[in-house]
Short mmCIF file of C-alpha atoms in Angstrom, two decimals:
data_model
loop_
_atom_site.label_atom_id
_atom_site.label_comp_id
_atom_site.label_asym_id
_atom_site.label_seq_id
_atom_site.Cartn_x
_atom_site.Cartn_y
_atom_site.Cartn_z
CA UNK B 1 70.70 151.25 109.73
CA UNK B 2 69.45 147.92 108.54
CA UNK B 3 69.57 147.39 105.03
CA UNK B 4 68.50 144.09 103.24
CA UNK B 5 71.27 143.28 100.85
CA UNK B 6 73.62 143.78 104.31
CA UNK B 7 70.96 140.94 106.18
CA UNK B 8 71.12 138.79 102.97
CA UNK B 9 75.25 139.07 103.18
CA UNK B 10 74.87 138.30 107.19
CA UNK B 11 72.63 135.17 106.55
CA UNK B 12 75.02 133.89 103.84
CA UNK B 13 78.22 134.47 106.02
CA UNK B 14 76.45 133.04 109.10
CA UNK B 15 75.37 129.90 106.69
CA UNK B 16 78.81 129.04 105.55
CA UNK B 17 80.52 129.22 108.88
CA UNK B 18 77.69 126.63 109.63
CA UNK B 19 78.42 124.20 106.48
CA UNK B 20 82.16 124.32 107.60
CA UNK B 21 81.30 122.91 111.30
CA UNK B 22 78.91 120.89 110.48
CA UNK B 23 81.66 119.77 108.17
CA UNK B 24 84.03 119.49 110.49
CA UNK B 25 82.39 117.26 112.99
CA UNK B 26 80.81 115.37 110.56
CA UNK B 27 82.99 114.49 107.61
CA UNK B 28 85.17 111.90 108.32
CA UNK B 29 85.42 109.82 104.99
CA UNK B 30 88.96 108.71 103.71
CA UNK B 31 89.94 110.43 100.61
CA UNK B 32 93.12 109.32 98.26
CA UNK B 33 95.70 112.05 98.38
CA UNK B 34 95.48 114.76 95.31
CA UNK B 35 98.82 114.06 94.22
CA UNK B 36 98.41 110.58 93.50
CA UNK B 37 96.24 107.99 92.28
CA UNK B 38 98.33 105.40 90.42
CA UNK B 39 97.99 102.31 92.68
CA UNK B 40 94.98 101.72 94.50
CA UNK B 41 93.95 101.07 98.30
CA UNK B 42 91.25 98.74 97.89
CA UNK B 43 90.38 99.01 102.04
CA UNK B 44 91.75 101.12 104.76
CA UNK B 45 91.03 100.09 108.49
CA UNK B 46 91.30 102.64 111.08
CA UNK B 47 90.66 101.60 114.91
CA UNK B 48 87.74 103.67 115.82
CA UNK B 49 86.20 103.93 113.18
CA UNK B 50 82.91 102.43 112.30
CA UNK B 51 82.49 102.85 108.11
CA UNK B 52 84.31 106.40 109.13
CA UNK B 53 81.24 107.74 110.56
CA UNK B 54 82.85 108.63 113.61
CA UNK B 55 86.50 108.06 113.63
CA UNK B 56 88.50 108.52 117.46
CA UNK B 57 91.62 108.14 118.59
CA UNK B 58 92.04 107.94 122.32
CA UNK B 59 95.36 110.16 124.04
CA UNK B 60 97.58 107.59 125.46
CA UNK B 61 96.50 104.25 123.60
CA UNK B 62 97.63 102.98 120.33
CA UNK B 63 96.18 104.52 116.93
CA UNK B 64 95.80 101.14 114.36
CA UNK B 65 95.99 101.92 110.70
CA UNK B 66 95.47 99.06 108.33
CA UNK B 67 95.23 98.98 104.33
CA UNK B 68 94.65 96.95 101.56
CA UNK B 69 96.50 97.84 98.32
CA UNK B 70 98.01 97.09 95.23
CA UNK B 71 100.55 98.46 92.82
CA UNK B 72 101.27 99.40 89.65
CA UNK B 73 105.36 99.47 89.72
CA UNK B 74 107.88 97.44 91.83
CA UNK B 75 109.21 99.24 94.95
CA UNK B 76 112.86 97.89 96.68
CA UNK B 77 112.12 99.90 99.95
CA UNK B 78 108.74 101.48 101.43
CA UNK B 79 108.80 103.94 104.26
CA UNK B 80 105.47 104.66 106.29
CA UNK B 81 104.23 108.32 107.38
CA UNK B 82 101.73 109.38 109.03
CA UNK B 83 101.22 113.66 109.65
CA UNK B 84 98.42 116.13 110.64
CA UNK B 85 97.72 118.55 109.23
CA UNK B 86 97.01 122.17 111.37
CA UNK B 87 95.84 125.18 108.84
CA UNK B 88 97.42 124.50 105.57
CA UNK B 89 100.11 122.72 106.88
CA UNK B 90 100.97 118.87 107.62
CA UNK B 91 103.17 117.65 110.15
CA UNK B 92 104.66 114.20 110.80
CA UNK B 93 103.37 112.57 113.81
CA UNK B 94 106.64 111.98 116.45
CA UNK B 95 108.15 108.66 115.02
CA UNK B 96 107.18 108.95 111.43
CA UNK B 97 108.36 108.80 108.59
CA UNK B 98 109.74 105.03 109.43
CA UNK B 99 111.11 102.22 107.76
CA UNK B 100 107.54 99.94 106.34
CA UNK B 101 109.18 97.11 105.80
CA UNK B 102 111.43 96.14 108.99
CA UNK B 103 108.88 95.69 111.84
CA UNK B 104 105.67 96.33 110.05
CA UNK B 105 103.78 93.30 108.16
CA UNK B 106 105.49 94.33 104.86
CA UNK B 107 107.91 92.60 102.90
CA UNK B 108 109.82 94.15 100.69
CA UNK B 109 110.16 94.29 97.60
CA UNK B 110 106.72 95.31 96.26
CA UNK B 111 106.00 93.72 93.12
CA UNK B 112 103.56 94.96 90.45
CA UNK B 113 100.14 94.11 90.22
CA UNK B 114 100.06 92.30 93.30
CA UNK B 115 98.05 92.79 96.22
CA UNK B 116 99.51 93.77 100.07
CA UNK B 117 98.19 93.93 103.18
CA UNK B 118 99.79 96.63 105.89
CA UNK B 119 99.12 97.52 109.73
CA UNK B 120 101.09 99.95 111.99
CA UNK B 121 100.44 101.53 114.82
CA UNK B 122 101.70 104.41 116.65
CA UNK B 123 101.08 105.23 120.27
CA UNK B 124 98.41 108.95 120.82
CA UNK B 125 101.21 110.97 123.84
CA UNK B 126 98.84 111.48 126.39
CA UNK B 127 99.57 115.11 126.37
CA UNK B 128 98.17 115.61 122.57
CA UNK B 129 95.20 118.22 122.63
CA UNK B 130 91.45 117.33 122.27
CA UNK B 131 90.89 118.53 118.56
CA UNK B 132 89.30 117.04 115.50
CA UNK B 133 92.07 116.98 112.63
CA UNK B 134 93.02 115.46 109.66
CA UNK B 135 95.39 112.44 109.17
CA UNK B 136 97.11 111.43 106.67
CA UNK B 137 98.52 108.29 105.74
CA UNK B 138 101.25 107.30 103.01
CA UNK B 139 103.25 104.58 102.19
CA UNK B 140 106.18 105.78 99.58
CA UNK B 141 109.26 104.89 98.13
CA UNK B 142 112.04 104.87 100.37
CA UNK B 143 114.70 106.35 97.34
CA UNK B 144 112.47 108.82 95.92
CA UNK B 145 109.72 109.70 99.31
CA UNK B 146 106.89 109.49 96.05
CA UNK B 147 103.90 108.40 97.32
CA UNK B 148 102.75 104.82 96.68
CA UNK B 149 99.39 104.81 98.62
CA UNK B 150 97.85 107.67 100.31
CA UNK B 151 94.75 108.25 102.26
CA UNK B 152 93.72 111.07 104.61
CA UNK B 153 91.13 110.96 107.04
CA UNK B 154 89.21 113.30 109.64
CA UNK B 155 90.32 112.26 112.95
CA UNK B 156 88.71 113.18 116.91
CA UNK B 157 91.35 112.86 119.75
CA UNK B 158 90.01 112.53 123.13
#
């Protein structure tokens, strides 16, 4: 039996699952990490993107993060991560967390209020599944692994 209040639950059900693909192929704007927001990233450059309409890493090629950022307190020692994140959880991507500041364009210390500019890269294993996911990427204090800058973005591989 077909009731109306059981259609109007169907339609709303079947419209949500919509919003979240739609959502998922389409939202791809960086967004600061939640748990911080003290220092600023005044520009983040991802390979592959184009104004993160359409961000895409390639399997097998290099993945090119760059940032522009400044800080609030002085740092000795920065490490770089970079995870994934698959249901709730986030992963580190093989190689990260690494030293920022040893073959990265970083030089340590970071002093406050000043400006920094900072590329890595990290090679996409060609055997890495065909998925849309979200990256994120941090730069934090080697003593304490606080975040320092922090952005996370929607990500294609292919």
């Amino acid at each position: 039996m077909f009731l109306l209040g059981d259609f109007e639950m169907r339609f709303s059900v079947f419209f949500l699952v919509c919003l979240l693909v739609v959502e998922t192929i389409f939202c791809t704007d960086f967004k600061p990490c939640e748990e911080h927001s003290s220092n600023g990233i005044q520009s983040l450059n991802i390979e592959g993107c184009e104004n993160f309409t359409q961000c895409i890493f390639y399997a097998n090629k290099d993945a090119v993060i760059s940032t522009v950022f400044n800080v609030r307190t002085k740092y000795d020692d920065v490490m770089v991560g970079v995870y994934y994140k698959l249901g709730f959880t986030w992963f580190p991507v093989p190689g990260f967390p690494r030293p920022a500041c040893v073959n990265d364009e970083l030089s340590c210390p970071l002093e406050p209020n000043t400006t920094y500019n900072y590329t890595t890269k990290s090679l996409i294993p060609s055997y890495t599944p065909r998925i849309n996911l979200d990256i994120k990427f941090e730069l934090m204090d080697k003593s304490t692994l606080k975040s320092i800058v922090c952005a996370v973005v929607n990500v294609k591989i292919v």
